[in-house]
Coordinates of C-alpha atoms in Angstrom, one line a residue:
Chain A
M1 CA -102.0 71.1 47.1
T2 CA -102.8 70.9 43.4
D3 CA -101.6 68.2 41.2
D4 CA -99.5 70.7 39.3
A5 CA -97.7 72.0 42.4
L6 CA -97.1 68.5 43.5
D7 CA -95.7 67.5 40.2
A8 CA -93.4 70.5 40.1
R9 CA -91.9 69.6 43.5
L10 CA -91.4 66.0 42.5
R11 CA -90.0 66.9 39.2
R12 CA -87.3 69.2 40.8
L13 CA -86.1 66.3 42.9
E14 CA -86.2 63.9 40.0
D15 CA -84.3 66.3 37.8
E16 CA -81.7 66.7 40.6
S17 CA -81.3 62.9 40.8
A18 CA -81.1 62.6 37.0
I19 CA -78.4 65.2 36.7
Q20 CA -76.4 63.7 39.4
R21 CA -76.6 60.3 37.8
L22 CA -75.6 61.7 34.4
L23 CA -72.6 63.6 35.8
L24 CA -71.4 60.8 38.1
S25 CA -71.3 58.4 35.2
Y26 CA -68.4 60.2 33.5
G27 CA -65.6 59.1 35.8
P28 CA -66.3 55.4 35.8
A29 CA -66.9 55.4 32.1
A30 CA -63.6 57.4 31.4
D31 CA -61.7 55.0 33.7
A32 CA -63.2 52.0 32.0
G33 CA -62.2 53.2 28.6
L34 CA -65.8 53.5 27.5
A35 CA -65.1 56.5 25.3
S36 CA -68.4 56.6 23.5
F37 CA -70.4 56.0 26.7
A38 CA -68.6 58.8 28.5
A39 CA -68.9 61.3 25.6
E40 CA -72.6 60.5 25.3
A41 CA -73.2 62.7 28.3
W42 CA -72.5 65.7 26.2
L43 CA -74.8 67.4 23.7
E44 CA -73.6 66.8 20.2
D45 CA -72.4 70.3 20.0
G46 CA -71.4 70.5 23.7
E47 CA -68.0 71.6 24.9
Y48 CA -65.3 70.4 27.4
D49 CA -63.2 73.3 28.4
W50 CA -60.7 71.2 30.4
D51 CA -57.9 73.7 31.1
D52 CA -57.4 77.4 30.7
N53 CA -54.0 76.8 28.9
A54 CA -55.4 74.6 26.2
E55 CA -58.1 74.5 23.5
P56 CA -61.5 73.2 24.6
H57 CA -62.8 69.9 23.1
Q58 CA -65.5 71.1 20.8
G59 CA -68.4 68.7 20.3
R60 CA -69.2 65.2 21.6
A61 CA -67.0 63.6 19.0
A62 CA -63.9 65.6 20.2
V63 CA -64.6 64.4 23.8
E64 CA -64.8 60.9 22.5
A65 CA -61.5 61.3 20.5
M66 CA -59.7 62.5 23.6
L67 CA -60.9 59.4 25.5
Q68 CA -59.6 57.3 22.7
S69 CA -56.2 59.0 22.6
D70 CA -52.9 57.3 23.4
L71 CA -52.5 59.7 26.3
H72 CA -55.8 58.6 27.9
H73 CA -55.0 55.0 27.4
S74 CA -51.6 55.3 28.9
L75 CA -53.2 56.8 32.0
I76 CA -55.6 53.8 32.2
G77 CA -52.9 51.3 31.6
A78 CA -50.8 52.6 34.5
G79 CA -53.9 52.9 36.8
V80 CA -56.0 56.0 37.2
A81 CA -59.2 57.3 38.8
H82 CA -61.2 60.3 37.4
F83 CA -63.0 60.9 40.6
G84 CA -65.8 63.4 40.8
G85 CA -67.0 64.7 44.1
P86 CA -70.5 65.4 45.3
L87 CA -72.5 67.8 43.1
L88 CA -74.0 71.1 44.2
V89 CA -76.9 71.3 41.7
E90 CA -78.9 74.5 40.9
I91 CA -81.8 73.9 38.5
D92 CA -83.5 76.7 36.5
G93 CA -86.2 75.1 34.3
D94 CA -84.6 73.3 31.4
R95 CA -81.1 74.3 32.4
A96 CA -79.0 73.6 35.4
T97 CA -75.6 74.3 36.7
A98 CA -73.6 71.9 39.0
L99 CA -70.3 72.5 40.8
N100 CA -68.0 69.9 42.2
Y101 CA -64.3 68.9 42.5
S102 CA -62.5 66.6 40.1
L103 CA -59.6 64.6 41.5
I104 CA -57.4 62.7 39.1
M105 CA -55.5 60.0 41.0
R106 CA -52.6 58.1 39.4
R107 CA -50.9 54.9 40.4
E108 CA -47.2 55.0 41.4
D109 CA -45.1 52.6 43.5
K110 CA -48.0 50.7 45.0
R111 CA -49.8 54.0 46.0
F112 CA -51.8 56.6 44.2
Y113 CA -51.0 60.3 44.0
L114 CA -53.2 63.3 43.4
W115 CA -52.2 64.6 40.0
R116 CA -54.9 67.2 39.1
V117 CA -57.3 68.7 41.6
S118 CA -59.8 70.9 39.8
A119 CA -62.8 73.1 40.3
V120 CA -65.5 72.0 37.9
R121 CA -68.6 73.7 36.6
W122 CA -71.1 71.7 34.6
D123 CA -73.7 73.6 32.5
V124 CA -76.4 71.1 31.5
E125 CA -79.7 71.2 29.5
R126 CA -82.8 69.1 29.3
S127 CA -82.7 67.1 26.1
G128 CA -86.0 65.2 25.6
S129 CA -86.5 63.1 28.7
S130 CA -82.8 63.3 29.6
W131 CA -80.2 65.9 30.6
R132 CA -77.0 66.5 28.7
V133 CA -73.9 68.6 29.1
R134 CA -73.7 71.9 27.2
R135 CA -70.3 72.8 28.7
R136 CA -67.9 71.3 31.3
T137 CA -65.3 73.7 32.6
N138 CA -62.3 72.5 34.7
R139 CA -59.8 74.8 36.4
V140 CA -56.9 73.4 38.5
L141 CA -56.9 74.7 42.1
D142 CA -53.2 75.7 41.9
G143 CA -51.5 79.0 42.5
S144 CA -52.7 80.4 39.2
G145 CA -56.0 81.4 40.7
A146 CA -58.0 79.8 37.9
G147 CA -59.9 77.3 40.0
R148 CA -60.5 80.0 42.6
A149 CA -62.0 82.3 40.0
L150 CA -64.3 79.6 38.5
F151 CA -65.8 78.6 41.9
G152 CA -66.1 82.3 42.9
S153 CA -67.8 83.6 39.9
S154 CA -70.1 80.6 39.7
L155 CA -71.2 80.8 43.3
Q156 CA -71.9 84.5 43.0
E157 CA -73.8 84.1 39.7
L158 CA -76.0 81.2 41.1
F159 CA -76.5 82.3 44.7
G160 CA -75.5 86.0 45.2
G161 CA -74.0 86.7 48.6
G162 CA -74.6 83.4 50.4
P163 CA -76.0 79.9 50.2
A164 CA -79.8 79.5 49.7
Chain B
M1 CA -102.7 59.1 50.8
T2 CA -103.6 62.4 52.4
D3 CA -102.2 65.7 51.3
D4 CA -100.5 66.0 54.7
A5 CA -98.7 62.7 54.5
L6 CA -97.7 63.4 51.0
D7 CA -96.3 66.8 51.9
A8 CA -94.3 65.4 54.8
R9 CA -92.7 62.8 52.5
L10 CA -91.8 65.4 49.9
R11 CA -90.6 67.8 52.5
R12 CA -88.2 65.3 54.0
L13 CA -86.6 64.8 50.6
E14 CA -86.5 68.6 49.9
D15 CA -84.9 69.2 53.3
E16 CA -82.3 66.6 52.6
S17 CA -81.5 68.2 49.3
A18 CA -81.4 71.7 50.9
I19 CA -79.1 70.6 53.6
Q20 CA -76.7 69.0 51.1
R21 CA -76.6 72.1 49.0
L22 CA -75.9 74.2 52.1
L23 CA -73.1 72.1 53.3
L24 CA -71.5 71.4 49.9
S25 CA -71.3 75.2 49.3
Y26 CA -68.7 75.6 52.0
G27 CA -65.7 74.1 50.3
P28 CA -66.0 76.0 47.0
A29 CA -66.7 79.2 48.8
A30 CA -63.7 78.7 51.1
D31 CA -61.4 77.9 48.2
A32 CA -62.7 80.9 46.2
G33 CA -61.9 83.2 49.1
L34 CA -65.6 84.2 49.5
A35 CA -65.3 84.5 53.3
S36 CA -68.7 86.2 53.8
F37 CA -70.5 83.7 51.6
A38 CA -68.9 80.7 53.3
A39 CA -69.6 82.0 56.8
E40 CA -73.2 82.7 55.9
A41 CA -73.8 79.0 56.2
W42 CA -73.6 79.4 59.9
L43 CA -76.2 80.8 62.3
E44 CA -75.0 84.1 63.7
D45 CA -74.2 82.4 67.0
G46 CA -73.1 79.1 65.4
E47 CA -69.8 77.4 66.1
Y48 CA -67.0 75.9 64.1
D49 CA -65.1 73.5 66.4
W50 CA -62.3 72.7 63.9
D51 CA -59.8 70.8 66.0
D52 CA -59.7 69.3 69.5
N53 CA -56.4 71.0 70.2
A54 CA -57.6 74.5 69.5
E55 CA -60.3 77.0 70.4
P56 CA -63.5 76.8 68.4
H57 CA -64.5 79.7 66.1
Q58 CA -67.4 81.2 68.0
G59 CA -70.0 82.9 65.9
R60 CA -70.4 83.5 62.2
A61 CA -68.1 86.5 62.3
A62 CA -65.3 84.4 63.7
V63 CA -65.7 81.9 60.9
E64 CA -65.5 84.8 58.4
A65 CA -62.4 86.2 60.2
M66 CA -60.7 82.8 59.9
L67 CA -61.4 82.8 56.2
Q68 CA -60.0 86.3 55.8
S69 CA -56.8 85.5 57.7
D70 CA -53.3 85.5 56.2
L71 CA -53.1 81.8 56.9
H72 CA -56.1 81.0 54.8
H73 CA -55.0 83.3 52.0
S74 CA -51.6 81.7 52.0
L75 CA -53.3 78.3 51.5
I76 CA -55.3 79.7 48.6
G77 CA -52.3 81.4 47.1
A78 CA -50.3 78.2 46.9
G79 CA -53.3 76.1 45.8
V80 CA -55.7 74.3 48.0
A81 CA -59.0 72.3 47.9
H82 CA -61.3 72.1 50.9
F83 CA -63.1 69.0 49.6
G84 CA -66.2 67.7 51.4
G85 CA -67.3 64.1 50.8
P86 CA -70.9 62.9 50.4
L87 CA -73.2 63.6 53.3
L88 CA -75.0 61.1 55.5
V89 CA -78.0 63.2 56.6
E90 CA -80.4 62.4 59.4
I91 CA -83.3 64.8 59.9
D92 CA -85.4 65.2 63.0
G93 CA -88.0 67.9 62.5
D94 CA -86.3 71.3 62.5
R95 CA -82.9 69.9 63.3
A96 CA -80.6 67.6 61.4
T97 CA -77.2 66.0 61.7
A98 CA -74.9 65.2 58.8
L99 CA -71.6 63.2 58.8
N100 CA -69.0 63.3 56.1
Y101 CA -65.2 63.4 55.5
S102 CA -63.3 66.6 54.9
L103 CA -60.1 66.3 52.8
I104 CA -57.8 69.3 52.6
M105 CA -55.5 69.0 49.6
R106 CA -52.5 71.3 49.0
R107 CA -50.5 71.9 46.0
E108 CA -46.7 71.0 46.0
D109 CA -44.3 70.3 43.1
K110 CA -47.0 69.9 40.4
R111 CA -49.0 67.5 42.6
F112 CA -51.4 67.8 45.5
Y113 CA -51.0 66.1 48.8
L114 CA -53.5 65.2 51.5
W115 CA -52.8 67.5 54.4
R116 CA -55.8 67.0 56.8
V117 CA -58.3 64.2 56.5
S118 CA -61.0 64.6 59.1
A119 CA -64.2 63.2 60.4
V120 CA -66.9 65.9 60.3
R121 CA -70.2 66.3 62.1
W122 CA -72.6 69.1 61.1
D123 CA -75.4 70.0 63.4
V124 CA -77.9 72.1 61.5
E125 CA -81.2 73.9 62.2
R126 CA -84.1 75.1 60.1
S127 CA -83.9 78.9 60.0
G128 CA -87.0 80.4 58.3
S129 CA -87.1 78.8 54.8
S130 CA -83.4 77.8 54.9
W131 CA -81.1 75.6 57.0
R132 CA -78.1 76.9 58.8
V133 CA -75.2 75.4 60.8
R134 CA -75.4 75.4 64.6
R135 CA -72.1 73.6 65.0
R136 CA -69.5 72.0 62.7
T137 CA -67.1 69.7 64.4
N138 CA -63.9 68.4 62.7
R139 CA -61.6 65.7 64.1
V140 CA -58.5 64.5 62.2
L141 CA -58.5 60.8 61.5
D142 CA -55.0 60.3 62.9
G143 CA -53.6 58.1 65.6
S144 CA -55.1 60.3 68.4
G145 CA -58.4 58.6 68.0
A146 CA -60.3 61.9 67.9
G147 CA -61.8 61.3 64.5
R148 CA -62.7 57.7 65.4
A149 CA -64.5 58.9 68.5
L150 CA -66.5 61.6 66.7
F151 CA -67.7 59.2 64.0
G152 CA -68.4 56.4 66.6
S153 CA -70.4 58.5 69.1
S154 CA -72.3 60.2 66.3
L155 CA -73.3 57.0 64.6
Q156 CA -74.4 55.4 67.8
E157 CA -76.4 58.5 68.8
L158 CA -78.2 58.7 65.5
F159 CA -78.7 55.1 64.6
G160 CA -78.1 52.9 67.6
G161 CA -76.5 49.5 66.7
G162 CA -76.7 49.6 63.0
P163 CA -77.8 51.5 59.8
A164 CA -81.5 52.2 59.3
Chain C
M1 CA -102.0 61.9 38.6
T2 CA -103.2 58.9 40.5
D3 CA -102.1 58.2 44.1
D4 CA -100.3 55.1 42.9
A5 CA -98.3 56.9 40.3
L6 CA -97.4 59.5 42.8
D7 CA -96.4 57.0 45.4
A8 CA -94.2 55.2 43.0
R9 CA -92.3 58.4 42.1
L10 CA -91.9 59.3 45.7
R11 CA -90.8 55.8 46.6
R12 CA -88.1 55.8 44.0
L13 CA -86.6 58.9 45.5
E14 CA -87.0 57.6 49.0
D15 CA -85.3 54.3 48.0
E16 CA -82.4 56.2 46.5
S17 CA -82.0 58.2 49.6
A18 CA -82.2 55.1 51.8
I19 CA -79.6 53.3 49.7
Q20 CA -77.2 56.2 49.9
R21 CA -77.5 56.5 53.6
L22 CA -77.0 52.7 54.0
L23 CA -73.9 52.6 51.9
L24 CA -72.4 55.9 53.2
S25 CA -72.5 54.6 56.7
Y26 CA -69.9 51.9 56.0
G27 CA -66.8 54.1 56.0
P28 CA -67.5 56.1 59.2
A29 CA -68.4 52.9 61.0
A30 CA -65.3 51.1 59.8
D31 CA -63.1 54.0 60.8
A32 CA -64.8 54.2 64.2
G33 CA -64.1 50.5 64.8
L34 CA -67.9 49.8 65.0
A35 CA -67.5 46.3 63.5
S36 CA -71.0 45.1 64.2
F37 CA -72.6 48.4 63.0
A38 CA -70.6 48.3 59.8
A39 CA -71.3 44.6 59.1
E40 CA -75.0 45.1 59.8
A41 CA -75.3 46.8 56.3
W42 CA -74.9 43.3 54.8
L43 CA -77.5 40.6 54.5
E44 CA -76.7 37.7 56.8
D45 CA -75.6 35.7 53.8
G46 CA -74.2 38.7 51.9
E47 CA -70.7 38.8 50.5
Y48 CA -67.8 41.2 50.4
D49 CA -65.6 40.4 47.5
W50 CA -62.9 42.9 48.4
D51 CA -60.0 42.0 46.0
D52 CA -59.6 39.7 43.0
N53 CA -56.5 38.2 44.5
A54 CA -58.2 37.1 47.7
E55 CA -61.1 35.1 49.1
P56 CA -64.3 37.1 49.6
H57 CA -65.7 37.5 53.1
Q58 CA -68.7 35.2 53.0
G59 CA -71.5 36.3 55.3
R60 CA -72.1 39.2 57.6
A61 CA -70.2 37.5 60.4
A62 CA -67.1 37.3 58.2
V63 CA -67.3 41.1 57.4
E64 CA -67.5 41.8 61.1
A65 CA -64.6 39.5 61.8
M66 CA -62.4 41.3 59.3
L67 CA -63.3 44.6 61.0
Q68 CA -62.3 43.1 64.4
S69 CA -59.0 41.8 63.1
D70 CA -55.6 43.0 64.2
L71 CA -54.9 44.3 60.7
H72 CA -57.9 46.5 60.7
H73 CA -57.2 47.8 64.2
S74 CA -53.6 48.6 63.3
L75 CA -54.9 50.7 60.4
I76 CA -57.2 52.6 62.7
G77 CA -54.5 53.0 65.3
A78 CA -52.2 54.7 62.9
G79 CA -54.9 56.8 61.3
V80 CA -57.1 55.8 58.4
A81 CA -60.1 56.9 56.3
H82 CA -62.3 54.4 54.4
F83 CA -63.7 57.1 52.2
G84 CA -66.6 56.3 49.8
G85 CA -67.4 58.7 46.9
P86 CA -70.8 59.8 45.7
L87 CA -73.0 56.9 44.6
L88 CA -74.5 56.3 41.1
V89 CA -77.6 54.3 42.1
E90 CA -79.8 52.3 39.7
I91 CA -83.0 50.8 41.2
D92 CA -84.9 47.9 39.8
G93 CA -87.9 47.1 42.1
D94 CA -86.5 45.4 45.2
R95 CA -83.0 45.3 43.9
A96 CA -80.5 48.0 43.1
T97 CA -76.9 48.5 42.0
A98 CA -74.7 51.3 43.0
L99 CA -71.2 52.3 41.7
N100 CA -68.7 54.5 43.4
Y101 CA -65.0 54.9 44.2
S102 CA -63.5 53.8 47.5
L103 CA -60.3 55.7 48.7
I104 CA -58.4 54.3 51.6
M105 CA -56.2 57.0 53.0
R106 CA -53.5 56.3 55.6
R107 CA -51.6 58.6 57.9
E108 CA -47.9 59.0 57.5
D109 CA -45.5 61.8 58.6
K110 CA -48.2 64.3 59.3
R111 CA -49.8 63.8 56.0
F112 CA -52.1 61.1 54.5
Y113 CA -51.4 59.0 51.4
L114 CA -53.7 57.2 49.0
W115 CA -53.2 53.5 49.7
R116 CA -56.0 51.8 47.7
V117 CA -58.2 53.5 45.1
S118 CA -60.9 51.1 44.0
A119 CA -63.8 50.8 41.7
V120 CA -66.8 49.6 43.8
R121 CA -70.0 47.9 42.9
W122 CA -72.7 47.4 45.5
D123 CA -75.6 45.0 44.8
V124 CA -78.3 45.7 47.3
E125 CA -81.8 44.2 48.1
R126 CA -84.8 45.4 49.9
S127 CA -85.1 43.7 53.2
G128 CA -88.4 44.5 55.0
S129 CA -88.5 48.3 55.3
S130 CA -84.7 48.6 54.8
W131 CA -82.1 47.9 52.2
R132 CA -79.2 45.6 52.7
V133 CA -76.0 44.5 50.8
R134 CA -76.1 41.3 48.9
R135 CA -72.6 41.7 47.5
R136 CA -69.9 44.4 47.6
T137 CA -67.2 44.1 45.0
N138 CA -64.0 46.2 45.1
R139 CA -61.3 46.2 42.4
V140 CA -58.2 48.4 42.6
L141 CA -57.8 50.8 39.7
D142 CA -54.2 49.8 39.0
G143 CA -52.5 48.5 35.9
S144 CA -54.1 45.1 36.3
G145 CA -57.3 46.3 34.6
A146 CA -59.5 44.8 37.3
G147 CA -61.1 48.1 38.3
R148 CA -61.5 49.1 34.7
A149 CA -63.3 45.8 34.0
L150 CA -65.6 46.2 37.0
F151 CA -66.7 49.7 36.0
G152 CA -67.0 48.8 32.3
S153 CA -69.1 45.7 32.7
S154 CA -71.3 47.3 35.3
L155 CA -72.1 50.4 33.3
Q156 CA -72.9 48.4 30.2
E157 CA -75.1 46.0 32.1
L158 CA -77.0 48.8 33.8
F159 CA -77.2 51.5 31.1
G160 CA -76.2 49.9 27.7
G161 CA -74.3 52.3 25.4
G162 CA -74.6 55.5 27.3
P163 CA -76.0 57.4 30.4
A164 CA -79.8 57.5 30.9

């Protein structure tokens, strides 16, 4: 085995680990009210397309502004978890795509309830020695079919007719 | 360190990554209605033992048929998430076992509710350059004790008296 | 690339995998009623600080006693899942910190409900060829701000102003 082949195999695993760490930091940062920290996961001109019935947040500063909004702080104040599920990561050189579920849980009457359950697609890019988010797309898995379409088109684009 | 020792360490990590990707693809594919894609995770003669009060789906074609059924499509039509939790993977050569939780969430009145919460055991096998599912076993974590028994017997079989 | 540099890169990935396996074994063991197995994840003098309004469980034996209590067995008897989310792991030599969400789901009327949704911080240490828990800290993500504070202080301590 050459050093180059070895390095490439190690690097793929390290990239996968780095991407997972990046994307898993969003939920805890959002729930902690660390708006700047959470937004830092995005490229400066990255995008957060959070719902098909609304305008995307364009740019890192817009993501940060959303997390500083009264709405977001009212969620935190009442009790909320922006939970992200395990990530299915597919790397292609300096770009990668990851799929997971986002569950937003809100506190009510000494319990929590599932408010939004979404299909999520993350398009990320290598940026220097790190990875950053080019676009995050969320679609609720409700009767509209939007979540279904996002998962379906992404799986087919990344893997064709079946898992690797 | 010899090349062989090195390759074995790398391969274990690569296998773990491949198994996680395989198993994490099921939920998004099922929710997207990609019946053939989702069933492709199974060996042709694999099994999906989805409940202790029902007959297992025997063979990949039976898994696909279940995902093409009216029942499954009515779940998708109303809004559903077949969420799989993080996987505890134990590899033994060309076979591996993984444990996780399955949460099926269904849409109702602008919220989602937890319909089935199950203990899951995946028995997988290397198949050429890929991994495929020999058997998936689900047991609901309700008062019947079925989920408890599945997690308990699997942990003891794989790890003995405590974590590695 | 020297053998030492190579070994260090591989070891970091192997440590991350080992820590995830250790921490992901807790939920299934707790739900299976395997008190000794679950408690074995802790160092003998480790701590489980499970709520800011209660005394921590001091020592592995105290964790095991909690899991053998009537309260814990009544949870299992009615149906419960101690679900742990994906882990954000940061390793520093022979110590590591991991953050995730804990969701405790309980059975009721043929459904499950979210009882406790917590921010979790795991402080772990290398112990021989394994890793073990020095301290687990849980804080509910309710209006008290305790969960928010735990995630916030941990992210800032580990990563400073943004993700790596």
